[in-house]
PDB file of C-alpha atoms in Angstrom:
ATOM      1  CA  ASP A 181      -4.474 -12.485   8.812  1.00  0.00           C
ATOM      2  CA  ILE A 182      -2.562 -13.752   5.789  1.00  0.00           C
ATOM      3  CA  VAL A 183       1.167 -13.441   6.464  1.00  0.00           C
ATOM      4  CA  MET A 184       3.330 -12.384   3.518  1.00  0.00           C
ATOM      5  CA  THR A 185       7.009 -13.318   3.710  1.00  0.00           C
ATOM      6  CA  GLN A 186       9.531 -11.957   1.227  1.00  0.00           C
ATOM      7  CA  SER A 187      12.993 -13.232   0.468  1.00  0.00           C
ATOM      8  CA  PRO A 188      15.671 -12.132   0.520  1.00  0.00           C
ATOM      9  CA  ASP A 189      15.494  -9.133   2.852  1.00  0.00           C
ATOM     10  CA  SER A 190      18.118  -7.396   0.745  1.00  0.00           C
ATOM     11  CA  LEU A 191      19.714  -8.018  -2.601  1.00  0.00           C
ATOM     12  CA  ALA A 192      22.664  -6.528  -4.513  1.00  0.00           C
ATOM     13  CA  VAL A 193      22.729  -6.981  -8.278  1.00  0.00           C
ATOM     14  CA  SER A 194      25.030  -5.587 -10.959  1.00  0.00           C
ATOM     15  CA  LEU A 195      23.671  -3.151 -13.516  1.00  0.00           C
ATOM     16  CA  GLY A 196      22.177  -5.004 -16.472  1.00  0.00           C
ATOM     17  CA  GLU A 197      21.805  -8.239 -14.525  1.00  0.00           C
ATOM     18  CA  ARG A 198      18.617  -9.983 -13.412  1.00  0.00           C
ATOM     19  CA  ALA A 199      17.066  -9.385  -9.999  1.00  0.00           C
ATOM     20  CA  THR A 200      14.598 -11.832  -8.476  1.00  0.00           C
ATOM     21  CA  ILE A 201      12.473 -11.220  -5.382  1.00  0.00           C
ATOM     22  CA  ASN A 202      10.255 -13.854  -3.830  1.00  0.00           C
ATOM     23  CA  CYS A 203       7.027 -13.581  -1.867  1.00  0.00           C
ATOM     24  CA  LYS A 204       5.256 -16.388  -0.052  1.00  0.00           C
ATOM     25  CA  SER A 205       1.779 -16.176   1.474  1.00  0.00           C
ATOM     26  CA  SER A 206       0.654 -18.176   4.506  1.00  0.00           C
ATOM     27  CA  GLN A 207      -2.418 -19.311   2.587  1.00  0.00           C
ATOM     28  CA  SER A 208      -3.393 -19.380  -1.049  1.00  0.00           C
ATOM     29  CA  VAL A 209      -4.410 -16.051  -2.598  1.00  0.00           C
ATOM     30  CA  LEU A 210      -5.787 -17.759  -5.709  1.00  0.00           C
ATOM     31  CA  TYR A 211      -9.521 -17.141  -5.964  1.00  0.00           C
ATOM     32  CA  SER A 212     -11.012 -20.246  -7.563  1.00  0.00           C
ATOM     33  CA  SER A 213     -14.108 -18.584  -9.027  1.00  0.00           C
ATOM     34  CA  ASN A 214     -12.083 -16.399 -11.406  1.00  0.00           C
ATOM     35  CA  ASN A 215      -8.690 -18.169 -11.312  1.00  0.00           C
ATOM     36  CA  LYS A 216      -6.942 -14.939 -10.345  1.00  0.00           C
ATOM     37  CA  ASN A 217      -4.175 -14.460  -7.815  1.00  0.00           C
ATOM     38  CA  TYR A 218      -4.907 -11.519  -5.522  1.00  0.00           C
ATOM     39  CA  LEU A 219      -1.311 -10.334  -5.311  1.00  0.00           C
ATOM     40  CA  ALA A 220       0.283  -6.958  -6.109  1.00  0.00           C
ATOM     41  CA  TRP A 221       3.851  -5.645  -6.169  1.00  0.00           C
ATOM     42  CA  TYR A 222       5.055  -2.136  -5.327  1.00  0.00           C
ATOM     43  CA  GLN A 223       8.301  -0.212  -5.632  1.00  0.00           C
ATOM     44  CA  GLN A 224       9.219   2.396  -3.020  1.00  0.00           C
ATOM     45  CA  ARG A 225      12.093   4.780  -3.567  1.00  0.00           C
ATOM     46  CA  PRO A 226      13.501   6.731  -0.610  1.00  0.00           C
ATOM     47  CA  GLY A 227      11.235   9.529   0.565  1.00  0.00           C
ATOM     48  CA  GLN A 228       8.419   8.564  -1.797  1.00  0.00           C
ATOM     49  CA  PRO A 229       5.129   6.713  -1.455  1.00  0.00           C
ATOM     50  CA  PRO A 230       4.891   3.218  -2.915  1.00  0.00           C
ATOM     51  CA  ARG A 231       4.347   2.898  -6.655  1.00  0.00           C
ATOM     52  CA  LEU A 232       2.177   0.119  -8.066  1.00  0.00           C
ATOM     53  CA  LEU A 233       4.074  -2.166 -10.439  1.00  0.00           C
ATOM     54  CA  ILE A 234       2.062  -5.365 -10.824  1.00  0.00           C
ATOM     55  CA  TYR A 235      -1.437  -6.609  -9.952  1.00  0.00           C
ATOM     56  CA  TRP A 236      -3.181  -9.966 -10.426  1.00  0.00           C
ATOM     57  CA  ALA A 237       0.349 -11.308  -9.752  1.00  0.00           C
ATOM     58  CA  SER A 238       1.479 -10.751 -13.354  1.00  0.00           C
ATOM     59  CA  THR A 239      -0.319  -7.777 -14.936  1.00  0.00           C
ATOM     60  CA  ARG A 240       1.935  -4.764 -15.347  1.00  0.00           C
ATOM     61  CA  GLU A 241       0.487  -1.395 -14.411  1.00  0.00           C
ATOM     62  CA  SER A 242       0.364   1.158 -17.224  1.00  0.00           C
ATOM     63  CA  GLY A 243       3.672   2.960 -17.619  1.00  0.00           C
ATOM     64  CA  VAL A 244       5.756   0.338 -15.842  1.00  0.00           C
ATOM     65  CA  PRO A 245       8.786  -0.718 -17.926  1.00  0.00           C
ATOM     66  CA  ASP A 246       8.566  -4.195 -19.410  1.00  0.00           C
ATOM     67  CA  ARG A 247      11.766  -5.263 -17.635  1.00  0.00           C
ATOM     68  CA  PHE A 248       9.485  -5.754 -14.600  1.00  0.00           C
ATOM     69  CA  SER A 249       7.503  -8.985 -14.578  1.00  0.00           C
ATOM     70  CA  GLY A 250       5.527 -10.971 -12.031  1.00  0.00           C
ATOM     71  CA  SER A 251       4.861 -14.674 -11.855  1.00  0.00           C
ATOM     72  CA  GLY A 252       3.610 -17.391  -9.548  1.00  0.00           C
ATOM     73  CA  SER A 253       0.343 -18.764  -8.261  1.00  0.00           C
ATOM     74  CA  GLY A 254      -1.298 -19.916  -5.058  1.00  0.00           C
ATOM     75  CA  THR A 255       1.212 -19.163  -2.319  1.00  0.00           C
ATOM     76  CA  ASP A 256       4.497 -18.536  -4.155  1.00  0.00           C
ATOM     77  CA  PHE A 257       5.245 -15.477  -6.253  1.00  0.00           C
ATOM     78  CA  THR A 258       8.213 -13.807  -7.896  1.00  0.00           C
ATOM     79  CA  LEU A 259       9.017 -10.299  -9.089  1.00  0.00           C
ATOM     80  CA  THR A 260      11.753 -10.238 -11.719  1.00  0.00           C
ATOM     81  CA  ILE A 261      13.665  -7.286 -13.078  1.00  0.00           C
ATOM     82  CA  SER A 262      15.256  -8.577 -16.246  1.00  0.00           C
ATOM     83  CA  SER A 263      18.037  -6.008 -16.620  1.00  0.00           C
ATOM     84  CA  LEU A 264      18.689  -3.848 -13.576  1.00  0.00           C
ATOM     85  CA  GLN A 265      18.843  -0.097 -14.113  1.00  0.00           C
ATOM     86  CA  ALA A 266      20.163   2.465 -11.645  1.00  0.00           C
ATOM     87  CA  GLU A 267      16.673   3.872 -11.082  1.00  0.00           C
ATOM     88  CA  ASP A 268      15.463   0.465  -9.862  1.00  0.00           C
ATOM     89  CA  VAL A 269      17.262   0.912  -6.537  1.00  0.00           C
ATOM     90  CA  ALA A 270      14.364   0.796  -4.091  1.00  0.00           C
ATOM     91  CA  VAL A 271      12.488  -1.347  -1.610  1.00  0.00           C
ATOM     92  CA  TYR A 272       9.964  -3.742  -3.125  1.00  0.00           C
ATOM     93  CA  TYR A 273       6.809  -4.974  -1.397  1.00  0.00           C
ATOM     94  CA  CYS A 274       4.254  -7.634  -2.186  1.00  0.00           C
ATOM     95  CA  GLN A 275       0.658  -7.209  -0.987  1.00  0.00           C
ATOM     96  CA  GLN A 276      -2.265  -9.596  -0.872  1.00  0.00           C
ATOM     97  CA  TYR A 277      -5.830  -8.421  -1.414  1.00  0.00           C
ATOM     98  CA  TYR A 278      -7.457 -11.858  -1.204  1.00  0.00           C
ATOM     99  CA  SER A 279      -8.511 -11.048   2.330  1.00  0.00           C
ATOM    100  CA  THR A 280     -10.234  -7.770   3.158  1.00  0.00           C
ATOM    101  CA  SER A 281      -7.599  -7.448   5.892  1.00  0.00           C
ATOM    102  CA  ILE A 282      -4.807  -6.265   3.612  1.00  0.00           C
ATOM    103  CA  THR A 283      -1.262  -7.364   4.402  1.00  0.00           C
ATOM    104  CA  PHE A 284       2.145  -6.562   2.939  1.00  0.00           C
ATOM    105  CA  GLY A 285       5.434  -8.402   2.893  1.00  0.00           C
ATOM    106  CA  GLN A 286       8.232  -6.968   4.999  1.00  0.00           C
ATOM    107  CA  GLY A 287      10.016  -5.568   1.949  1.00  0.00           C
ATOM    108  CA  THR A 288      13.156  -6.402  -0.038  1.00  0.00           C
ATOM    109  CA  ARG A 289      15.853  -3.777  -0.413  1.00  0.00           C
ATOM    110  CA  LEU A 290      17.464  -3.825  -3.859  1.00  0.00           C
ATOM    111  CA  GLU A 291      20.868  -2.226  -4.352  1.00  0.00           C
ATOM    112  CA  ILE A 292      23.518  -2.021  -7.040  1.00  0.00           C
ATOM    113  CA  LYS A 293      26.514  -4.339  -6.667  1.00  0.00           C
TER     114      LYS A 293
ATOM    115  CA  GLN B 258      -5.091  14.236 -12.861  1.00  0.00           C
ATOM    116  CA  VAL B 259      -6.046  12.001  -9.952  1.00  0.00           C
ATOM    117  CA  GLN B 260      -4.353  13.287  -6.817  1.00  0.00           C
ATOM    118  CA  LEU B 261      -4.409  12.798  -3.055  1.00  0.00           C
ATOM    119  CA  VAL B 262      -2.851  15.621  -1.060  1.00  0.00           C
ATOM    120  CA  GLN B 263      -2.248  15.130   2.654  1.00  0.00           C
ATOM    121  CA  SER B 264      -1.817  17.548   5.521  1.00  0.00           C
ATOM    122  CA  GLY B 265       1.567  18.492   6.914  1.00  0.00           C
ATOM    123  CA  ALA B 266       3.821  16.904   9.501  1.00  0.00           C
ATOM    124  CA  GLU B 267       2.696  16.742  13.117  1.00  0.00           C
ATOM    125  CA  VAL B 268       4.499  16.437  16.435  1.00  0.00           C
ATOM    126  CA  LYS B 269       2.434  15.103  19.309  1.00  0.00           C
ATOM    127  CA  GLU B 270       3.032  14.182  22.921  1.00  0.00           C
ATOM    128  CA  PRO B 271       2.343  10.660  24.181  1.00  0.00           C
ATOM    129  CA  GLY B 272      -1.326  10.208  25.041  1.00  0.00           C
ATOM    130  CA  ALA B 273      -2.506  12.839  22.570  1.00  0.00           C
ATOM    131  CA  SER B 274      -4.485  12.373  19.370  1.00  0.00           C
ATOM    132  CA  VAL B 275      -3.625  13.276  15.787  1.00  0.00           C
ATOM    133  CA  LYS B 276      -5.900  13.910  12.807  1.00  0.00           C
ATOM    134  CA  VAL B 277      -4.473  13.626   9.297  1.00  0.00           C
ATOM    135  CA  SER B 278      -6.350  14.822   6.235  1.00  0.00           C
ATOM    136  CA  CYS B 279      -6.320  13.574   2.648  1.00  0.00           C
ATOM    137  CA  LYS B 280      -7.827  15.820  -0.036  1.00  0.00           C
ATOM    138  CA  ALA B 281      -8.857  14.127  -3.273  1.00  0.00           C
ATOM    139  CA  SER B 282      -9.000  15.748  -6.698  1.00  0.00           C
ATOM    140  CA  GLY B 283      -9.327  14.693 -10.306  1.00  0.00           C
ATOM    141  CA  TYR B 284     -12.077  12.106  -9.732  1.00  0.00           C
ATOM    142  CA  THR B 285     -15.447  11.616  -8.033  1.00  0.00           C
ATOM    143  CA  PHE B 286     -14.554  11.464  -4.335  1.00  0.00           C
ATOM    144  CA  THR B 287     -17.584   9.374  -3.362  1.00  0.00           C
ATOM    145  CA  GLY B 288     -16.845   6.742  -6.009  1.00  0.00           C
ATOM    146  CA  TYR B 289     -13.770   5.212  -4.381  1.00  0.00           C
ATOM    147  CA  TYR B 290     -12.949   4.038  -0.868  1.00  0.00           C
ATOM    148  CA  ILE B 291      -9.953   5.642   0.831  1.00  0.00           C
ATOM    149  CA  HIS B 292      -7.521   3.388   2.693  1.00  0.00           C
ATOM    150  CA  TRP B 293      -4.865   4.351   5.221  1.00  0.00           C
ATOM    151  CA  VAL B 294      -1.441   2.699   5.425  1.00  0.00           C
ATOM    152  CA  ARG B 295       1.376   3.623   7.776  1.00  0.00           C
ATOM    153  CA  GLN B 296       5.132   3.103   7.729  1.00  0.00           C
ATOM    154  CA  ALA B 297       7.320   3.388  10.810  1.00  0.00           C
ATOM    155  CA  PRO B 298      10.866   4.717  10.239  1.00  0.00           C
ATOM    156  CA  GLY B 299      12.904   2.153   8.312  1.00  0.00           C
ATOM    157  CA  GLN B 300      10.046  -0.350   8.480  1.00  0.00           C
ATOM    158  CA  GLY B 301       7.480  -1.858   6.141  1.00  0.00           C
ATOM    159  CA  LEU B 302       3.916  -0.974   5.212  1.00  0.00           C
ATOM    160  CA  GLU B 303       1.027  -1.558   7.625  1.00  0.00           C
ATOM    161  CA  TRP B 304      -2.601  -1.333   6.548  1.00  0.00           C
ATOM    162  CA  MET B 305      -4.899   0.477   8.982  1.00  0.00           C
ATOM    163  CA  GLY B 306      -8.351   0.390   7.411  1.00  0.00           C
ATOM    164  CA  TRP B 307     -10.701   2.122   4.996  1.00  0.00           C
ATOM    165  CA  ILE B 308     -13.577   4.551   4.737  1.00  0.00           C
ATOM    166  CA  ASN B 309     -16.356   4.606   2.186  1.00  0.00           C
ATOM    167  CA  PRO B 310     -16.699   8.322   1.363  1.00  0.00           C
ATOM    168  CA  ASP B 311     -20.201   7.767  -0.022  1.00  0.00           C
ATOM    169  CA  SER B 312     -21.794   6.209   3.060  1.00  0.00           C
ATOM    170  CA  GLY B 313     -19.271   7.167   5.713  1.00  0.00           C
ATOM    171  CA  GLY B 314     -18.946   3.527   6.714  1.00  0.00           C
ATOM    172  CA  ALA B 315     -15.507   2.373   7.794  1.00  0.00           C
ATOM    173  CA  ASP B 316     -13.617  -0.766   8.716  1.00  0.00           C
ATOM    174  CA  TYR B 317     -10.430  -0.925  10.724  1.00  0.00           C
ATOM    175  CA  ALA B 318      -7.600  -3.395  11.141  1.00  0.00           C
ATOM    176  CA  GLN B 319      -8.016  -5.251  14.397  1.00  0.00           C
ATOM    177  CA  LYS B 320      -4.784  -3.784  15.752  1.00  0.00           C
ATOM    178  CA  PHE B 321      -6.206  -0.253  15.605  1.00  0.00           C
ATOM    179  CA  GLN B 322      -9.833  -0.849  16.581  1.00  0.00           C
ATOM    180  CA  GLY B 323     -10.868   1.389  19.445  1.00  0.00           C
ATOM    181  CA  ARG B 324      -8.083   3.837  18.719  1.00  0.00           C
ATOM    182  CA  VAL B 325      -8.626   4.920  15.104  1.00  0.00           C
ATOM    183  CA  THR B 326     -11.517   6.818  13.534  1.00  0.00           C
ATOM    184  CA  MET B 327     -11.837   7.476   9.813  1.00  0.00           C
ATOM    185  CA  THR B 328     -14.234  10.156   8.644  1.00  0.00           C
ATOM    186  CA  ARG B 329     -14.879  12.290   5.580  1.00  0.00           C
ATOM    187  CA  ASP B 330     -16.275  15.615   4.443  1.00  0.00           C
ATOM    188  CA  THR B 331     -17.787  15.190   1.011  1.00  0.00           C
ATOM    189  CA  SER B 332     -18.252  18.947   0.554  1.00  0.00           C
ATOM    190  CA  ILE B 333     -14.483  19.369   0.314  1.00  0.00           C
ATOM    191  CA  SER B 334     -13.568  15.877  -0.973  1.00  0.00           C
ATOM    192  CA  THR B 335     -11.448  15.164   2.073  1.00  0.00           C
ATOM    193  CA  ALA B 336     -10.935  12.059   4.170  1.00  0.00           C
ATOM    194  CA  TYR B 337      -9.558  12.083   7.696  1.00  0.00           C
ATOM    195  CA  MET B 338      -7.766   9.582   9.908  1.00  0.00           C
ATOM    196  CA  GLU B 339      -7.670  10.251  13.627  1.00  0.00           C
ATOM    197  CA  LEU B 340      -5.510   8.145  15.924  1.00  0.00           C
ATOM    198  CA  SER B 341      -5.812   8.518  19.689  1.00  0.00           C
ATOM    199  CA  ARG B 342      -3.764   7.557  22.740  1.00  0.00           C
ATOM    200  CA  LEU B 343      -0.550   7.970  20.825  1.00  0.00           C
ATOM    201  CA  THR B 344       2.679   6.274  21.910  1.00  0.00           C
ATOM    202  CA  SER B 345       6.179   6.386  20.460  1.00  0.00           C
ATOM    203  CA  ASP B 346       5.307   3.258  18.464  1.00  0.00           C
ATOM    204  CA  ASP B 347       2.890   5.397  16.434  1.00  0.00           C
ATOM    205  CA  THR B 348       5.729   7.517  15.044  1.00  0.00           C
ATOM    206  CA  ALA B 349       5.385   6.863  11.327  1.00  0.00           C
ATOM    207  CA  VAL B 350       4.546   8.238   7.916  1.00  0.00           C
ATOM    208  CA  TYR B 351       0.821   7.886   7.329  1.00  0.00           C
ATOM    209  CA  TYR B 352      -0.414   7.464   3.761  1.00  0.00           C
ATOM    210  CA  CYS B 353      -3.875   7.612   2.271  1.00  0.00           C
ATOM    211  CA  ALA B 354      -4.360   5.498  -0.843  1.00  0.00           C
ATOM    212  CA  ARG B 355      -7.059   4.855  -3.422  1.00  0.00           C
ATOM    213  CA  PRO B 356      -7.882   1.352  -4.647  1.00  0.00           C
ATOM    214  CA  TYR B 357      -8.462   0.435  -8.262  1.00  0.00           C
ATOM    215  CA  CYS B 358     -12.010   0.468  -9.618  1.00  0.00           C
ATOM    216  CA  ASN B 359     -13.440  -0.039 -13.084  1.00  0.00           C
ATOM    217  CA  SER B 360     -17.038   0.253 -14.220  1.00  0.00           C
ATOM    218  CA  THR B 361     -18.075  -3.012 -12.593  1.00  0.00           C
ATOM    219  CA  SER B 362     -15.888  -3.710  -9.572  1.00  0.00           C
ATOM    220  CA  CYS B 363     -13.148  -2.542  -7.253  1.00  0.00           C
ATOM    221  CA  HIS B 364     -10.015  -4.379  -6.153  1.00  0.00           C
ATOM    222  CA  ILE B 365      -7.772  -3.438  -3.308  1.00  0.00           C
ATOM    223  CA  TRP B 366      -4.503  -2.685  -4.954  1.00  0.00           C
ATOM    224  CA  PHE B 367      -3.503   0.943  -4.655  1.00  0.00           C
ATOM    225  CA  ASP B 368      -2.809   2.887  -7.812  1.00  0.00           C
ATOM    226  CA  THR B 369      -2.867   6.329  -6.214  1.00  0.00           C
ATOM    227  CA  TRP B 370      -1.140   7.379  -2.998  1.00  0.00           C
ATOM    228  CA  GLY B 371      -0.910  10.581  -1.030  1.00  0.00           C
ATOM    229  CA  GLN B 372       2.527  12.048  -0.424  1.00  0.00           C
ATOM    230  CA  GLY B 373       2.535  10.889   3.199  1.00  0.00           C
ATOM    231  CA  THR B 374       2.298  12.707   6.545  1.00  0.00           C
ATOM    232  CA  LEU B 375       4.996  12.235   9.160  1.00  0.00           C
ATOM    233  CA  VAL B 376       3.603  11.967  12.670  1.00  0.00           C
ATOM    234  CA  THR B 377       6.207  12.119  15.420  1.00  0.00           C
ATOM    235  CA  VAL B 378       5.240  11.162  18.949  1.00  0.00           C
ATOM    236  CA  SER B 379       7.677  12.527  21.482  1.00  0.00           C
ATOM    237  CA  SER B 380       7.671  14.164  24.885  1.00  0.00           C
TER     238      SER B 380
END
């Protein structure tokens, strides 16, 4: 299985500041035939199911605020929240779908400083 | 609107089995696979496998093979996940989720999730 490793495990950022979460895969999730990275990001608030934020590593899902952005390629990816809002307190997960055996990162807990 | 509604919380004894349901609405049930993902208390997300509601075919994560069975009833647009030989390590919230599909292909990111079903395994 492809192992997804996120860093840091937890993060505290002041309101209005930038938050950056990293995700590294144990092998490339870039599919050469279409030059797409098979990587998604989710947000999970307490007591709720995950919410899709980003797919193809950088494409924002409809309705997701533009302060959320994804970047990276191959094995190294980043989720950035440009200006942290109170409602962004959550756990964030990356997920690869390059392999049919789906795997998630361990999660990054984002809090307000 | 597209919706997945799961059955209620369960409490089971070690060694028992549990069957969780996931009722789909707002779209053609047989047009999209259903995946199952679980989350132990305070832990991350763990993918368990999928079922093709059209054919009934299924594929399971290696960790759960021999212990999980995914089925469906197309007449009521409902998918099921049954897990047997339960231990305390199976205490978790179990989610069903629908992958993204357009007119030409499907990709396994999940844009629709059920609300989750808490399964507690305790004697």
